[in-house]
């Protein structure tokens, strides 16, 4: 009852028979594979090789491998059967594989047999195997630097371990080709080296003076020795060793007169080498001690300057210029001062007795003593008194009535009052201890006495005495007193009267004025410097800046806690000279700076600055005298009581002022200048002092126009020639020589002259000298005279008499004239006669 199934037999090969329709076993493959593929290639090398086995072999179809299939990650690979019988296969990439995009892949692979028959029905698949594929890199990319250019700065003189580091990178994916294994400096003969990490160092000490900048080219190599396509430039700047100090200033600053205030350090800044600053203190000092009496001041004489400043009249000059009437200073040593400066130098061996006619007899309870003094420390441990001024007994006794002296750098004023009904102690010695007394610089000292109070002014600043000692009054006596300068006269209690307590130093302008004291305004005017330091635009200084000037404005101290503010403030420091014609030459500048850091007293040392201000020579003014140059006068008019006017139409023009109307306008003494005029007769030579004082140009023109010429005996004279010249600013600038010709007509000539008056002769034609004007910029700071500044004139008109025959002829002629009168009025024969020459002397003194 059972039916036996018999499978069909198919002859495959001769002698062999296989059974179709049977597929008993699944293919078999390894459980995992590891593969390597080189990028841009297509074949994967697998380990172990891709081989599938089937136990149904050698049965056709069932024992053959028909396919390998890949699952997962969308892997860019495919497997191909190379031999169906052996089961060998190959793994290939479907397209280019790029390591830089993905370095490895993991996916599943299975093998499939061919099924039970030709149609593939009944196929079986193997288990899943894991395939790991690694993409091998190809060195296709060159190194590239991360920056297009590298820069660094080094300080000269240092050896650096690393100045800077350059860095390159490579796009290749593998460590072998993506890593940079070496750097190289391409530029030849440079003092630099580079290591494999890209660190650049210097191989020798660099010098800023030798070379300030280096440019080197650097390349890189990856570990496959592929070189960078482009080298990178490296710029290295060499800077000098950082030295704290002021930078950006000029050693010389030129100053043009009349330009006002000029900045001294417009681009200066302080280099602190990045120090942590807490404060900066800078002191700017203008050194002008070599100029006159310590700085550029007006060049008027002491007497003229007192009038300009409005000082009270009645002062006595105890150190005037030596002359016939002031000969007590002739034996003193003098320094050649500038312009009108008259400086007396005392070396401890000179002194002068003031004549009794000069000495004020009654000082009263109010008086003023003023002087310029330059004094240094006295030699020796116990220095003696050094007397500037002393009024002592001339004989018998040795009492000092009043004196002014220096002792151990202290200024002492002694005042012993005369005995009155109140016989009590009174203030007698007043002591001041000041640095100025022994600093070897010029200072202006004024002692105002309002007994019993005494006040000292030094350079316009008030100082009260630190010590006042009392003494008994001096009992009255009949002993004469002697006023001395430079020492004290000891006329009694010694065998031989002599000077003692000699002064060592320099004095100028020593005056005493009884009955009045000076105001502080006048004192400040008398000693005021016309040059000094200034701050341009005070309002723009920062709030954190503190500044202070000394009274003379020769020292400026600035303090601040912010470096930028200090730099801004120092850029505004200026020099100013308000004189229209300043003293040309050098003024030295010195800047001393102290820097403090947080938690330290002084952390940085700032070198001092030494510079100069060069005051350029001013444009010289021109003084021009113009007027009628030829006049004719009848001889009869010369014999009249009024005589003839010589300079009726004279005009003096000076370019010290900007316009001519400045000479005719009324002015005060503060805006006047100084003038000096000289008149001479060109044939004889006889000089007479005519006029002096401080006044306007118009008034001095009027004074010169009042000069009249008389000659009661003009017989034999046909003409007279006069020459007028003027100098300005105490002789500093001189005018042209104005020549006046006076033709003298006698009786017959006078009639002919009258007939020709209708036709003006050449002698009456006004001829004017050409006026050459140099433009002078008179824009000054406040206090400078305006355009209507009028010149202070001292006119010395000198009319000339005969010198050829000398004084003897003058005397002889005068005797002959007298004898002729006695003989009945007979007029003697004579070549000339000036015995009755009349000159009006100083007509302005009455007006003043």
PDB file of N, CA, C and O in Angstrom, residues 276-302:
ATOM      1  N   UNK A 276      53.068  99.893  36.367  1.00  0.00           N
ATOM      2  CA  UNK A 276      51.776 100.257  36.987  1.00  0.00           C
ATOM      3  C   UNK A 276      51.927 101.534  37.812  1.00  0.00           C
ATOM      4  O   UNK A 276      52.350 101.507  38.963  1.00  0.00           O
ATOM      5  N   UNK A 277      51.589 102.659  37.234  1.00  0.00           N
ATOM      6  CA  UNK A 277      51.834 103.945  37.879  1.00  0.00           C
ATOM      7  C   UNK A 277      50.676 104.339  38.790  1.00  0.00           C
ATOM      8  O   UNK A 277      49.515 104.064  38.506  1.00  0.00           O
ATOM      9  N   UNK A 278      51.040 105.031  39.870  1.00  0.00           N
ATOM     10  CA  UNK A 278      50.009 105.605  40.741  1.00  0.00           C
ATOM     11  C   UNK A 278      50.010 107.126  40.661  1.00  0.00           C
ATOM     12  O   UNK A 278      48.977 107.759  40.868  1.00  0.00           O
ATOM     13  N   UNK A 279      51.171 107.752  40.341  1.00  0.00           N
ATOM     14  CA  UNK A 279      51.216 109.203  40.202  1.00  0.00           C
ATOM     15  C   UNK A 279      52.486 109.602  39.471  1.00  0.00           C
ATOM     16  O   UNK A 279      53.488 108.884  39.490  1.00  0.00           O
ATOM     17  N   UNK A 280      52.405 110.772  38.835  1.00  0.00           N
ATOM     18  CA  UNK A 280      53.552 111.348  38.127  1.00  0.00           C
ATOM     19  C   UNK A 280      53.662 112.809  38.544  1.00  0.00           C
ATOM     20  O   UNK A 280      52.663 113.539  38.562  1.00  0.00           O
ATOM     21  N   UNK A 281      54.892 113.233  38.840  1.00  0.00           N
ATOM     22  CA  UNK A 281      55.157 114.628  39.202  1.00  0.00           C
ATOM     23  C   UNK A 281      56.277 115.149  38.292  1.00  0.00           C
ATOM     24  O   UNK A 281      57.375 114.587  38.261  1.00  0.00           O
ATOM     25  N   UNK A 282      55.976 116.194  37.529  1.00  0.00           N
ATOM     26  CA  UNK A 282      56.954 116.766  36.598  1.00  0.00           C
ATOM     27  C   UNK A 282      57.189 118.231  36.952  1.00  0.00           C
ATOM     28  O   UNK A 282      56.241 118.982  37.178  1.00  0.00           O
ATOM     29  N   UNK A 283      58.464 118.618  37.010  1.00  0.00           N
ATOM     30  CA  UNK A 283      58.827 120.005  37.290  1.00  0.00           C
ATOM     31  C   UNK A 283      59.591 120.556  36.091  1.00  0.00           C
ATOM     32  O   UNK A 283      60.632 120.029  35.697  1.00  0.00           O
ATOM     33  N   UNK A 284      59.045 121.616  35.504  1.00  0.00           N
ATOM     34  CA  UNK A 284      59.673 122.287  34.368  1.00  0.00           C
ATOM     35  C   UNK A 284      60.318 123.564  34.891  1.00  0.00           C
ATOM     36  O   UNK A 284      59.657 124.390  35.527  1.00  0.00           O
ATOM     37  N   UNK A 285      61.606 123.723  34.605  1.00  0.00           N
ATOM     38  CA  UNK A 285      62.361 124.876  35.107  1.00  0.00           C
ATOM     39  C   UNK A 285      62.963 125.635  33.935  1.00  0.00           C
ATOM     40  O   UNK A 285      63.658 125.059  33.091  1.00  0.00           O
ATOM     41  N   UNK A 286      62.666 126.922  33.876  1.00  0.00           N
ATOM     42  CA  UNK A 286      63.257 127.816  32.882  1.00  0.00           C
ATOM     43  C   UNK A 286      64.427 128.529  33.538  1.00  0.00           C
ATOM     44  O   UNK A 286      64.246 129.289  34.488  1.00  0.00           O
ATOM     45  N   UNK A 287      65.626 128.267  33.054  1.00  0.00           N
ATOM     46  CA  UNK A 287      66.837 128.799  33.667  1.00  0.00           C
ATOM     47  C   UNK A 287      67.282 130.044  32.916  1.00  0.00           C
ATOM     48  O   UNK A 287      67.766 129.972  31.793  1.00  0.00           O
ATOM     49  N   UNK A 288      67.098 131.203  33.566  1.00  0.00           N
ATOM     50  CA  UNK A 288      67.429 132.479  32.931  1.00  0.00           C
ATOM     51  C   UNK A 288      68.369 133.312  33.794  1.00  0.00           C
ATOM     52  O   UNK A 288      68.453 134.525  33.625  1.00  0.00           O
ATOM     53  N   UNK A 289      69.057 132.675  34.713  1.00  0.00           N
ATOM     54  CA  UNK A 289      69.906 133.432  35.632  1.00  0.00           C
ATOM     55  C   UNK A 289      71.058 134.124  34.929  1.00  0.00           C
ATOM     56  O   UNK A 289      71.650 135.065  35.464  1.00  0.00           O
ATOM     57  N   UNK A 290      71.413 133.666  33.718  1.00  0.00           N
ATOM     58  CA  UNK A 290      72.530 134.274  33.000  1.00  0.00           C
ATOM     59  C   UNK A 290      72.129 135.557  32.285  1.00  0.00           C
ATOM     60  O   UNK A 290      72.971 136.236  31.708  1.00  0.00           O
ATOM     61  N   UNK A 291      70.844 135.900  32.308  1.00  0.00           N
ATOM     62  CA  UNK A 291      70.358 137.082  31.594  1.00  0.00           C
ATOM     63  C   UNK A 291      70.090 138.193  32.597  1.00  0.00           C
ATOM     64  O   UNK A 291      69.228 138.057  33.468  1.00  0.00           O
ATOM     65  N   UNK A 292      70.845 139.295  32.484  1.00  0.00           N
ATOM     66  CA  UNK A 292      70.591 140.450  33.329  1.00  0.00           C
ATOM     67  C   UNK A 292      70.506 140.085  34.791  1.00  0.00           C
ATOM     68  O   UNK A 292      71.355 139.393  35.327  1.00  0.00           O
ATOM     69  N   UNK A 293      69.445 140.524  35.439  1.00  0.00           N
ATOM     70  CA  UNK A 293      69.214 140.223  36.851  1.00  0.00           C
ATOM     71  C   UNK A 293      68.223 139.070  36.967  1.00  0.00           C
ATOM     72  O   UNK A 293      67.167 139.183  37.565  1.00  0.00           O
ATOM     73  N   UNK A 294      68.556 137.954  36.335  1.00  0.00           N
ATOM     74  CA  UNK A 294      67.784 136.732  36.546  1.00  0.00           C
ATOM     75  C   UNK A 294      66.779 136.396  35.484  1.00  0.00           C
ATOM     76  O   UNK A 294      66.348 135.265  35.399  1.00  0.00           O
ATOM     77  N   UNK A 295      66.369 137.344  34.644  1.00  0.00           N
ATOM     78  CA  UNK A 295      65.447 137.049  33.555  1.00  0.00           C
ATOM     79  C   UNK A 295      65.360 138.271  32.673  1.00  0.00           C
ATOM     80  O   UNK A 295      65.988 139.305  32.939  1.00  0.00           O
ATOM     81  N   UNK A 296      64.574 138.180  31.623  1.00  0.00           N
ATOM     82  CA  UNK A 296      64.417 139.295  30.690  1.00  0.00           C
ATOM     83  C   UNK A 296      63.421 140.293  31.278  1.00  0.00           C
ATOM     84  O   UNK A 296      62.228 140.025  31.382  1.00  0.00           O
ATOM     85  N   UNK A 297      63.953 141.447  31.672  1.00  0.00           N
ATOM     86  CA  UNK A 297      63.099 142.512  32.211  1.00  0.00           C
ATOM     87  C   UNK A 297      63.222 143.732  31.316  1.00  0.00           C
ATOM     88  O   UNK A 297      64.074 143.805  30.441  1.00  0.00           O
ATOM     89  N   UNK A 298      62.369 144.733  31.575  1.00  0.00           N
ATOM     90  CA  UNK A 298      62.464 145.955  30.798  1.00  0.00           C
ATOM     91  C   UNK A 298      63.814 146.615  31.051  1.00  0.00           C
ATOM     92  O   UNK A 298      64.391 146.511  32.141  1.00  0.00           O
ATOM     93  N   UNK A 299      64.314 147.326  30.043  1.00  0.00           N
ATOM     94  CA  UNK A 299      65.683 147.837  30.101  1.00  0.00           C
ATOM     95  C   UNK A 299      65.755 149.307  30.489  1.00  0.00           C
ATOM     96  O   UNK A 299      66.716 149.980  30.173  1.00  0.00           O
ATOM     97  N   UNK A 300      64.738 149.787  31.155  1.00  0.00           N
ATOM     98  CA  UNK A 300      64.788 151.176  31.598  1.00  0.00           C
ATOM     99  C   UNK A 300      65.747 151.329  32.773  1.00  0.00           C
ATOM    100  O   UNK A 300      66.047 150.370  33.485  1.00  0.00           O
ATOM    101  N   UNK A 301      66.184 152.548  33.000  1.00  0.00           N
ATOM    102  CA  UNK A 301      66.966 152.817  34.196  1.00  0.00           C
ATOM    103  C   UNK A 301      66.059 152.659  35.417  1.00  0.00           C
ATOM    104  O   UNK A 301      64.830 152.655  35.310  1.00  0.00           O
ATOM    105  N   UNK A 302      66.683 152.505  36.565  1.00  0.00           N
ATOM    106  CA  UNK A 302      65.897 152.300  37.785  1.00  0.00           C
ATOM    107  C   UNK A 302      64.929 153.455  38.021  1.00  0.00           C
ATOM    108  O   UNK A 302      63.775 153.253  38.403  1.00  0.00           O
TER     109      UNK A 302
END
